[in-house]
Amino acid sequence: MLLVFLFSVTTINALEFNSTAGYDWLFKQAKTSNYNKPITDLSIALLALEKYDIQDGISYLESKKTADSWNSNIKDTSFAILALNNFNKDIFKPIDWILKQQKIALTSGSWLIQVNTNTNGQFKVRYNSGNNEKTFTMFDNKISECNDYFINVKTCLGSSIKQYDEFEIDCSNIGCNKISLIYEENNNFYIIQENDGPGTLVMENSCLPSTSGSSVCDYESSLYATWILNSLNKDTTLYTKNYLKKNVDRNTNIKRIVHNSLLYAITNNNNYLEFLKDTQNNLSGSFDNNVYSTSIAVLALKSDSIAERAKDWIKTQQIKNPSAKDYGSWNNGNFLDTSIALYALIGSSGQIINPSAYCGDNKINLNDECDATYDDEGKLIEGDDKKCPGKCDSDCKCKTTTTNECTSNGYYCCSNCKTNADHYSQYDDSCASNKLCCSLC
């Protein structure tokens, strides 16, 4: 009986999901901030708000590009590419910038070639784009020139480790039945490629740093960039998949869901799907009880049945009380979580009507008590606060308190806090609409 009750609650809450309230909250936050949000967060918000009048936001995102990237940051640039592609903007140069940031990834271990046969004799390996060739002798399943069962690409074949290389195995003389490319590290063997011989083995061995100029591989930057370029069919010269597969996290909450979800989207390998099925909460449908990771899983899984259960859980996490401060949002007014939740639930094709009115447009609209903009001294600049002069808050409601908690504590209501000044967000509501409580303006 208890289980039935729990499922019933989940279903009812899912039906109470209010997409319009969510979009209105997100649009207001983006618009009233003049779209001044972190690049990744803004990009996801623009994807979710496609049906709104967000041309100013698109222009703002484009304006933040320096040379061919955003902040010289792989993740920011990747999400900006995804958003701008959705609005038919030119993304060729930013994609080329990402591809040029690739570094050689797996170097601490050994790259090995294995040729399986029951026949003694000679075979050839061509490498370095076919410019080099070496002959090997197989005797009792051991390669004489290497004194081993494997050809070590670096020490026995004599080839340098690259981001990309092809090894053409000509073993028809000895009737080879299988050829393999293997990466070994600390006595752990990872089969990179295995197919019938003779044939070609391909080494894809790159990663991406977090920012341009860094020589260190960054997993999440590599993952997000690969997922996004793969979804746009622009990843043919991005050689990160082996690095991603080898270093996938299956233990850390949140991270494990993001890693396996996006790898499933990139590779379509059911091993990642099975992992997600095993880690999904059987009762709620969430992944690690987290809005962001569950939304990423939905985006990766698309129409899979477990994605539908995850969507229902995301809907239950929306703030649905119309009197609540952040009504319509997720995670108590979290901009990124709200953006990705809406994008995961509806995508960028949601049939949302462009809003002609919203809280923050300096006009009294439905459910508004007031809507006004003030200067740093609390004087009315624009809008309507006749119902409560000087006391209209950022939610278009008349403030009930007569004490300005910000100024009474010795702080200032500012349009923006001075660089290095402290921001006392708990007192922001005491200030005029869209003002911040700061130690210095």
Coordinates of C-alpha atoms in Angstrom, one line a residue:
M1 CA 0.0 0.0 0.0
L2 CA 2.9 2.4 0.8
L3 CA 4.5 1.9 -2.6
V4 CA 1.2 2.6 -4.4
F5 CA 0.9 5.8 -2.3
L6 CA 4.4 7.0 -3.2
F7 CA 3.9 6.4 -6.9
S8 CA 0.5 8.2 -6.7
V9 CA 2.1 11.3 -5.2
T10 CA 4.8 11.4 -7.9
T11 CA 2.2 11.2 -10.6
I12 CA 0.1 14.0 -9.1
N13 CA 3.1 16.3 -8.7
A14 CA 4.2 15.7 -12.3
L15 CA 0.8 16.8 -13.5
E16 CA 1.1 20.0 -11.6
F17 CA 4.2 21.0 -13.6
N18 CA 3.7 24.6 -14.9
S19 CA 5.9 25.2 -18.0
T20 CA 4.6 28.7 -18.4
A21 CA 5.6 29.7 -14.9
G22 CA 9.0 28.1 -15.4
Y23 CA 9.6 30.0 -18.7
D24 CA 8.3 33.3 -17.3
W25 CA 10.7 33.0 -14.3
L26 CA 13.7 32.2 -16.5
F27 CA 12.9 34.9 -19.1
K28 CA 12.5 37.5 -16.4
Q29 CA 15.9 36.5 -14.8
A30 CA 17.6 36.7 -18.1
K31 CA 16.0 39.9 -19.3
T32 CA 16.3 41.9 -16.1
S33 CA 20.0 40.9 -15.8
N34 CA 20.6 42.1 -19.4
Y35 CA 21.6 38.5 -20.1
N36 CA 24.7 39.0 -18.0
K37 CA 25.1 35.4 -16.9
P38 CA 28.0 32.8 -17.1
I39 CA 28.4 31.8 -20.7
T40 CA 27.5 28.1 -20.2
D41 CA 24.4 29.0 -18.1
L42 CA 23.3 31.7 -20.6
S43 CA 23.7 29.3 -23.6
I44 CA 21.5 26.7 -22.0
A45 CA 18.9 29.3 -21.1
L46 CA 18.8 30.6 -24.7
L47 CA 18.2 27.1 -25.9
A48 CA 15.3 26.7 -23.5
L49 CA 13.9 30.1 -24.3
E50 CA 14.0 29.7 -28.1
K51 CA 10.3 30.7 -28.5
Y52 CA 10.8 33.9 -26.6
D53 CA 12.0 37.3 -27.9
I54 CA 15.6 36.8 -26.9
Q55 CA 17.4 38.5 -29.8
D56 CA 19.2 40.7 -27.2
G57 CA 20.4 37.6 -25.4
I58 CA 21.7 36.1 -28.6
S59 CA 23.5 39.4 -29.5
Y60 CA 24.9 39.5 -26.0
L61 CA 26.3 36.0 -26.3
E62 CA 27.9 36.8 -29.6
S63 CA 29.4 40.0 -28.2
K64 CA 31.2 38.0 -25.5
K65 CA 33.2 36.0 -28.0
T66 CA 36.9 37.0 -28.1
A67 CA 38.7 36.0 -31.3
D68 CA 37.2 32.5 -31.9
S69 CA 36.3 31.5 -28.4
W70 CA 34.5 32.4 -25.2
N71 CA 36.8 33.1 -22.3
S72 CA 39.4 30.8 -24.0
N73 CA 37.4 28.1 -22.3
I74 CA 36.5 24.8 -23.9
K75 CA 33.2 24.2 -22.0
D76 CA 31.9 27.8 -22.5
T77 CA 32.8 27.8 -26.2
S78 CA 31.1 24.4 -26.7
F79 CA 27.8 25.5 -25.1
A80 CA 27.9 28.8 -27.0
I81 CA 28.3 26.8 -30.2
L82 CA 25.3 24.7 -29.3
A83 CA 23.2 27.7 -28.6
L84 CA 24.2 29.8 -31.6
N85 CA 23.9 26.8 -34.0
N86 CA 20.3 26.6 -32.8
F87 CA 19.8 30.2 -34.1
N88 CA 21.5 29.5 -37.4
K89 CA 24.6 31.5 -36.5
D90 CA 28.1 30.9 -38.0
I91 CA 29.9 28.5 -35.7
F92 CA 32.7 27.3 -38.1
K93 CA 35.6 29.2 -36.5
P94 CA 34.7 28.4 -32.8
I95 CA 34.5 24.7 -33.8
D96 CA 37.9 24.9 -35.5
W97 CA 39.3 26.6 -32.4
I98 CA 38.2 23.7 -30.2
L99 CA 39.6 21.1 -32.6
K100 CA 43.0 22.9 -32.5
Q101 CA 43.1 22.7 -28.7
Q102 CA 43.5 18.9 -28.8
K103 CA 46.4 17.4 -26.8
I104 CA 47.9 13.9 -26.8
A105 CA 46.1 12.1 -24.0
L106 CA 47.2 8.6 -23.1
T107 CA 51.0 8.5 -22.7
S108 CA 51.8 7.0 -19.3
G109 CA 50.9 3.5 -20.4
S110 CA 51.7 1.4 -23.5
W111 CA 49.9 1.2 -26.8
L112 CA 50.0 -2.5 -28.0
I113 CA 49.0 -4.3 -31.2
Q114 CA 48.0 -8.0 -31.0
V115 CA 47.7 -10.4 -33.9
N116 CA 46.0 -13.7 -33.2
T117 CA 46.9 -16.6 -35.4
N118 CA 47.9 -20.3 -35.1
T119 CA 50.4 -20.1 -38.0
N120 CA 54.0 -19.2 -38.0
G121 CA 55.4 -16.8 -40.5
Q122 CA 55.9 -13.1 -41.4
F123 CA 53.4 -10.2 -41.5
K124 CA 53.7 -6.5 -42.1
V125 CA 52.5 -3.3 -40.3
R126 CA 52.2 0.0 -42.1
Y127 CA 51.9 3.1 -40.0
N128 CA 52.5 6.9 -40.0
S129 CA 49.8 7.5 -42.7
G130 CA 51.2 4.5 -44.6
N131 CA 54.7 6.1 -45.0
N132 CA 56.4 3.5 -42.8
E133 CA 56.4 -0.3 -42.9
K134 CA 57.9 -2.9 -40.7
T135 CA 58.0 -6.7 -41.1
F136 CA 57.5 -9.0 -38.0
T137 CA 57.9 -12.7 -37.5
M138 CA 55.3 -14.8 -35.6
F139 CA 56.6 -17.9 -33.9
D140 CA 54.4 -19.9 -31.5
N141 CA 52.1 -16.9 -31.0
K142 CA 55.1 -14.8 -30.0
I143 CA 56.5 -11.9 -32.1
S144 CA 60.2 -12.6 -32.5
E145 CA 61.3 -9.0 -33.0
C146 CA 59.5 -7.8 -29.9
N147 CA 60.2 -10.9 -27.7
D148 CA 56.6 -10.5 -26.6
Y149 CA 53.0 -11.5 -27.5
F150 CA 52.3 -7.8 -28.4
I151 CA 53.9 -5.2 -30.6
N152 CA 54.6 -2.2 -28.4
V153 CA 53.9 0.8 -30.8
K154 CA 56.6 3.0 -29.3
T155 CA 59.4 0.6 -28.4
C156 CA 59.0 -2.2 -30.9
L157 CA 57.3 -0.6 -33.9
G158 CA 59.3 2.5 -33.3
S159 CA 56.4 4.9 -33.9
S160 CA 55.9 8.0 -31.7
I161 CA 52.6 8.3 -29.9
K162 CA 50.3 10.7 -31.7
Q163 CA 46.8 12.1 -31.4
Y164 CA 45.8 10.0 -34.4
D165 CA 47.5 7.2 -36.3
E166 CA 46.4 4.2 -38.4
F167 CA 48.0 0.8 -38.4
E168 CA 47.4 -1.4 -41.4
I169 CA 48.0 -5.0 -40.5
D170 CA 48.8 -7.2 -43.5
C171 CA 48.7 -10.7 -42.0
S172 CA 47.1 -12.7 -44.7
N173 CA 50.2 -14.9 -45.1
I174 CA 49.7 -16.3 -41.6
G175 CA 45.9 -16.5 -41.6
C176 CA 45.3 -14.1 -38.8
N177 CA 41.7 -14.3 -37.4
K178 CA 41.7 -11.3 -35.1
I179 CA 43.7 -8.1 -34.7
S180 CA 43.5 -5.8 -31.6
L181 CA 44.7 -2.3 -30.5
I182 CA 45.1 -2.3 -26.7
Y183 CA 46.1 0.3 -24.1
E184 CA 47.9 -1.0 -21.1
E185 CA 48.5 0.9 -17.9
N186 CA 49.5 -0.5 -14.5
N187 CA 48.7 -4.0 -15.7
N188 CA 45.2 -3.0 -16.7
F189 CA 44.4 -3.7 -20.3
Y190 CA 41.8 -1.7 -22.2
I191 CA 40.7 -3.1 -25.6
I192 CA 40.5 0.0 -27.8
Q193 CA 39.6 -1.8 -31.1
E194 CA 39.2 -5.4 -32.1
N195 CA 38.2 -6.7 -35.5
D196 CA 38.9 -9.5 -38.0
G197 CA 42.3 -9.5 -39.7
P198 CA 43.8 -8.5 -41.9
G199 CA 42.6 -4.9 -41.5
T200 CA 43.3 -1.4 -40.1
L201 CA 43.5 -0.4 -36.4
V202 CA 43.0 3.3 -35.6
M203 CA 44.6 5.1 -32.7
E204 CA 42.5 8.1 -31.5
N205 CA 44.3 9.5 -28.6
S206 CA 43.5 13.1 -27.8
C207 CA 41.9 15.2 -25.0
L208 CA 41.0 18.8 -24.4
P209 CA 42.3 21.1 -21.7
S210 CA 39.9 23.3 -19.7
T211 CA 41.4 26.5 -21.3
S212 CA 43.6 27.4 -24.2
G213 CA 47.2 27.2 -23.4
S214 CA 46.9 24.5 -20.7
S215 CA 48.8 21.3 -21.3
V216 CA 46.6 19.3 -18.8
C217 CA 43.7 17.1 -20.0
D218 CA 40.4 18.1 -18.5
Y219 CA 37.8 15.4 -18.5
E220 CA 34.6 17.4 -18.3
S221 CA 35.8 19.9 -20.9
S222 CA 36.6 17.0 -23.2
L223 CA 33.3 15.3 -22.5
Y224 CA 31.0 18.3 -23.1
A225 CA 32.9 19.4 -26.2
T226 CA 32.7 15.8 -27.6
W227 CA 29.0 15.5 -26.8
I228 CA 28.1 18.8 -28.4
L229 CA 30.3 18.5 -31.5
N230 CA 29.0 14.9 -31.9
S231 CA 25.4 16.0 -31.7
L232 CA 26.2 18.5 -34.5
N233 CA 28.1 15.9 -36.6
K234 CA 31.2 18.0 -36.3
D235 CA 33.4 15.6 -34.5
T236 CA 35.1 13.6 -37.3
T237 CA 38.5 15.0 -36.4
L238 CA 38.0 15.1 -32.6
Y239 CA 39.9 12.1 -31.2
T240 CA 38.8 12.1 -27.6
K241 CA 36.6 9.1 -27.2
N242 CA 39.2 6.6 -26.0
Y243 CA 40.4 9.1 -23.3
L244 CA 36.8 9.6 -22.3
K245 CA 36.0 5.8 -22.1
K246 CA 39.1 5.0 -20.1
N247 CA 38.6 7.7 -17.5
V248 CA 34.8 7.6 -17.0
D249 CA 33.7 8.0 -13.4
R250 CA 31.3 5.3 -12.1
N251 CA 31.5 6.1 -8.4
T252 CA 31.2 9.9 -7.6
N253 CA 27.6 11.1 -7.2
I254 CA 26.4 13.6 -9.9
K255 CA 29.6 13.2 -11.9
R256 CA 29.0 9.5 -12.6
I257 CA 25.6 10.3 -14.1
V258 CA 26.9 13.1 -16.3
H259 CA 29.8 11.0 -17.5
N260 CA 27.8 7.9 -18.4
S261 CA 24.9 9.8 -19.8
L262 CA 27.0 11.8 -22.3
L263 CA 29.1 8.8 -23.2
Y264 CA 26.0 6.9 -24.0
A265 CA 24.9 9.8 -26.2
I266 CA 28.3 9.9 -27.9
T267 CA 28.9 6.2 -28.4
N268 CA 25.4 4.6 -28.2
N269 CA 27.1 1.8 -26.2
N270 CA 24.6 -0.1 -24.1
N271 CA 27.1 -0.6 -21.3
Y272 CA 26.5 3.1 -20.3
L273 CA 22.8 2.7 -20.7
E274 CA 22.8 -0.3 -18.3
F275 CA 24.8 1.6 -15.8
L276 CA 22.2 4.4 -15.9
K277 CA 19.4 1.9 -15.4
D278 CA 21.2 0.4 -12.4
T279 CA 21.7 3.8 -10.8
Q280 CA 18.3 5.4 -11.4
N281 CA 16.3 5.7 -8.2
N282 CA 13.6 3.0 -8.5
L283 CA 11.0 5.0 -6.6
S284 CA 11.5 8.6 -7.7
G285 CA 13.0 8.2 -11.1
S286 CA 15.8 10.7 -10.3
F287 CA 19.5 10.3 -10.8
D288 CA 21.4 11.0 -7.5
N289 CA 18.4 13.2 -6.5
N290 CA 19.9 16.1 -8.5
V291 CA 18.1 18.3 -11.0
Y292 CA 21.2 19.0 -13.2
S293 CA 22.4 15.4 -13.5
T294 CA 18.9 14.1 -14.0
S295 CA 18.3 16.7 -16.8
I296 CA 21.6 15.7 -18.5
A297 CA 20.5 12.1 -18.4
V298 CA 17.2 13.0 -20.0
L299 CA 18.9 14.9 -22.8
A300 CA 21.2 11.9 -23.4
L301 CA 18.6 9.2 -23.2
K302 CA 16.0 11.1 -25.3
S303 CA 12.9 8.8 -25.7
D304 CA 14.1 5.8 -23.6
S305 CA 11.5 4.7 -20.9
I306 CA 13.8 5.6 -18.1
A307 CA 14.0 9.1 -19.4
E308 CA 10.3 9.5 -19.0
R309 CA 10.5 8.5 -15.4
A310 CA 13.3 11.0 -14.9
K311 CA 11.2 13.7 -16.5
D312 CA 8.4 13.1 -14.1
W313 CA 10.8 13.5 -11.2
I314 CA 12.2 16.8 -12.6
K315 CA 8.6 18.1 -12.8
T316 CA 8.0 17.4 -9.1
Q317 CA 11.0 19.5 -8.2
Q318 CA 9.6 22.8 -9.6
I319 CA 8.5 25.5 -7.2
K320 CA 4.7 25.4 -7.8
N321 CA 3.4 27.7 -5.1
P322 CA 2.4 31.0 -6.9
S323 CA 3.1 33.0 -3.7
A324 CA 6.6 31.6 -3.4
K325 CA 9.5 34.0 -4.2
D326 CA 10.9 31.9 -7.1
Y327 CA 7.6 30.5 -8.4
G328 CA 8.2 28.4 -11.5
S329 CA 12.0 27.8 -10.9
W330 CA 14.0 24.9 -9.8
N331 CA 16.3 24.5 -6.8
N332 CA 15.2 27.8 -5.1
G333 CA 15.8 30.0 -8.0
N334 CA 18.9 28.4 -9.5
F335 CA 19.3 29.8 -13.0
L336 CA 21.3 26.9 -14.5
D337 CA 19.1 24.2 -13.0
T338 CA 15.9 25.9 -14.2
S339 CA 17.4 26.4 -17.7
I340 CA 18.5 22.8 -18.1
A341 CA 15.4 21.4 -16.5
L342 CA 13.2 23.2 -19.0
Y343 CA 15.5 22.3 -21.9
A344 CA 15.4 18.7 -20.9
L345 CA 11.6 18.6 -20.4
I346 CA 10.6 20.5 -23.5
G347 CA 13.7 21.1 -25.5
S348 CA 14.1 24.1 -27.8
S349 CA 11.0 23.3 -29.7
G350 CA 8.5 24.0 -26.9
Q351 CA 5.5 25.9 -28.2
I352 CA 5.6 28.8 -25.8
I353 CA 4.0 32.2 -26.7
N354 CA 6.3 35.1 -26.8
P355 CA 5.5 37.1 -23.7
S356 CA 4.2 40.6 -24.2
A357 CA 4.3 41.3 -20.4
Y358 CA 6.5 40.2 -17.6
C359 CA 7.6 41.3 -14.1
G360 CA 10.4 43.7 -14.8
D361 CA 8.9 45.5 -17.8
N362 CA 8.0 48.5 -15.6
K363 CA 4.3 48.0 -16.2
I364 CA 1.5 46.6 -14.0
N365 CA 0.5 43.3 -15.4
L366 CA -1.6 40.4 -14.2
N367 CA -0.6 39.3 -10.7
D368 CA 1.7 42.4 -10.3
E369 CA 1.1 44.8 -7.4
C370 CA 3.7 47.1 -8.8
D371 CA 6.6 47.2 -11.3
A372 CA 9.3 49.8 -10.9
T373 CA 13.0 50.6 -11.3
Y374 CA 14.8 52.8 -8.7
D375 CA 18.2 54.4 -8.6
D376 CA 20.7 53.7 -5.9
E377 CA 19.0 56.2 -3.6
G378 CA 15.7 54.6 -4.0
K379 CA 14.2 57.2 -6.3
L380 CA 11.8 56.1 -9.0
I381 CA 13.4 56.0 -12.5
E382 CA 10.6 54.2 -14.4
G383 CA 7.5 52.2 -13.8
D384 CA 4.4 52.2 -11.5
D385 CA 4.6 52.0 -7.8
K386 CA 1.6 54.0 -6.9
K387 CA 0.2 51.3 -4.6
C388 CA 3.4 51.4 -2.5
P389 CA 5.7 54.3 -3.4
G390 CA 9.4 53.4 -3.1
K391 CA 8.6 49.9 -1.9
C392 CA 8.2 47.7 -5.0
D393 CA 10.4 44.6 -4.8
S394 CA 12.0 42.5 -7.5
D395 CA 8.9 40.2 -7.6
C396 CA 6.6 43.1 -8.4
K397 CA 5.1 42.9 -5.0
C398 CA 4.8 45.7 -2.4
K399 CA 7.3 45.2 0.4
T400 CA 5.5 44.6 3.7
T401 CA 8.5 45.7 5.9
T402 CA 9.1 49.3 6.6
T403 CA 12.7 48.8 7.7
N404 CA 15.5 48.6 5.1
E405 CA 17.5 45.8 6.6
C406 CA 20.4 46.5 4.2
T407 CA 20.9 50.2 5.1
S408 CA 20.0 49.6 8.8
N409 CA 22.9 47.2 9.0
G410 CA 25.3 49.8 7.6
Y411 CA 25.4 48.5 4.0
Y412 CA 24.3 50.1 0.7
C413 CA 21.7 49.3 -2.0
C414 CA 23.6 49.3 -5.3
S415 CA 23.1 48.6 -8.9
N416 CA 26.2 46.5 -8.7
C417 CA 28.6 45.8 -5.9
K418 CA 32.0 47.4 -6.2
T419 CA 34.9 45.1 -7.2
N420 CA 36.0 43.1 -4.1
A421 CA 33.0 44.4 -2.1
D422 CA 30.9 42.0 -0.1
H423 CA 27.4 41.1 -1.3
Y424 CA 24.8 40.5 1.4
S425 CA 22.2 38.7 -0.7
Q426 CA 20.0 38.0 2.4
Y427 CA 19.1 41.8 2.4
D428 CA 18.6 42.3 -1.3
D429 CA 14.8 42.3 -0.9
S430 CA 15.1 45.3 1.4
C431 CA 16.5 47.3 -1.5
A432 CA 14.7 48.8 -4.5
S433 CA 13.8 46.5 -7.4
N434 CA 16.9 44.9 -9.0
K435 CA 19.3 46.4 -6.4
L436 CA 21.9 44.5 -4.5
C437 CA 22.9 45.0 -0.8
C438 CA 26.6 45.6 -0.8
S439 CA 29.4 46.8 1.5
L440 CA 30.3 49.4 -1.2
C441 CA 28.8 50.5 -4.4

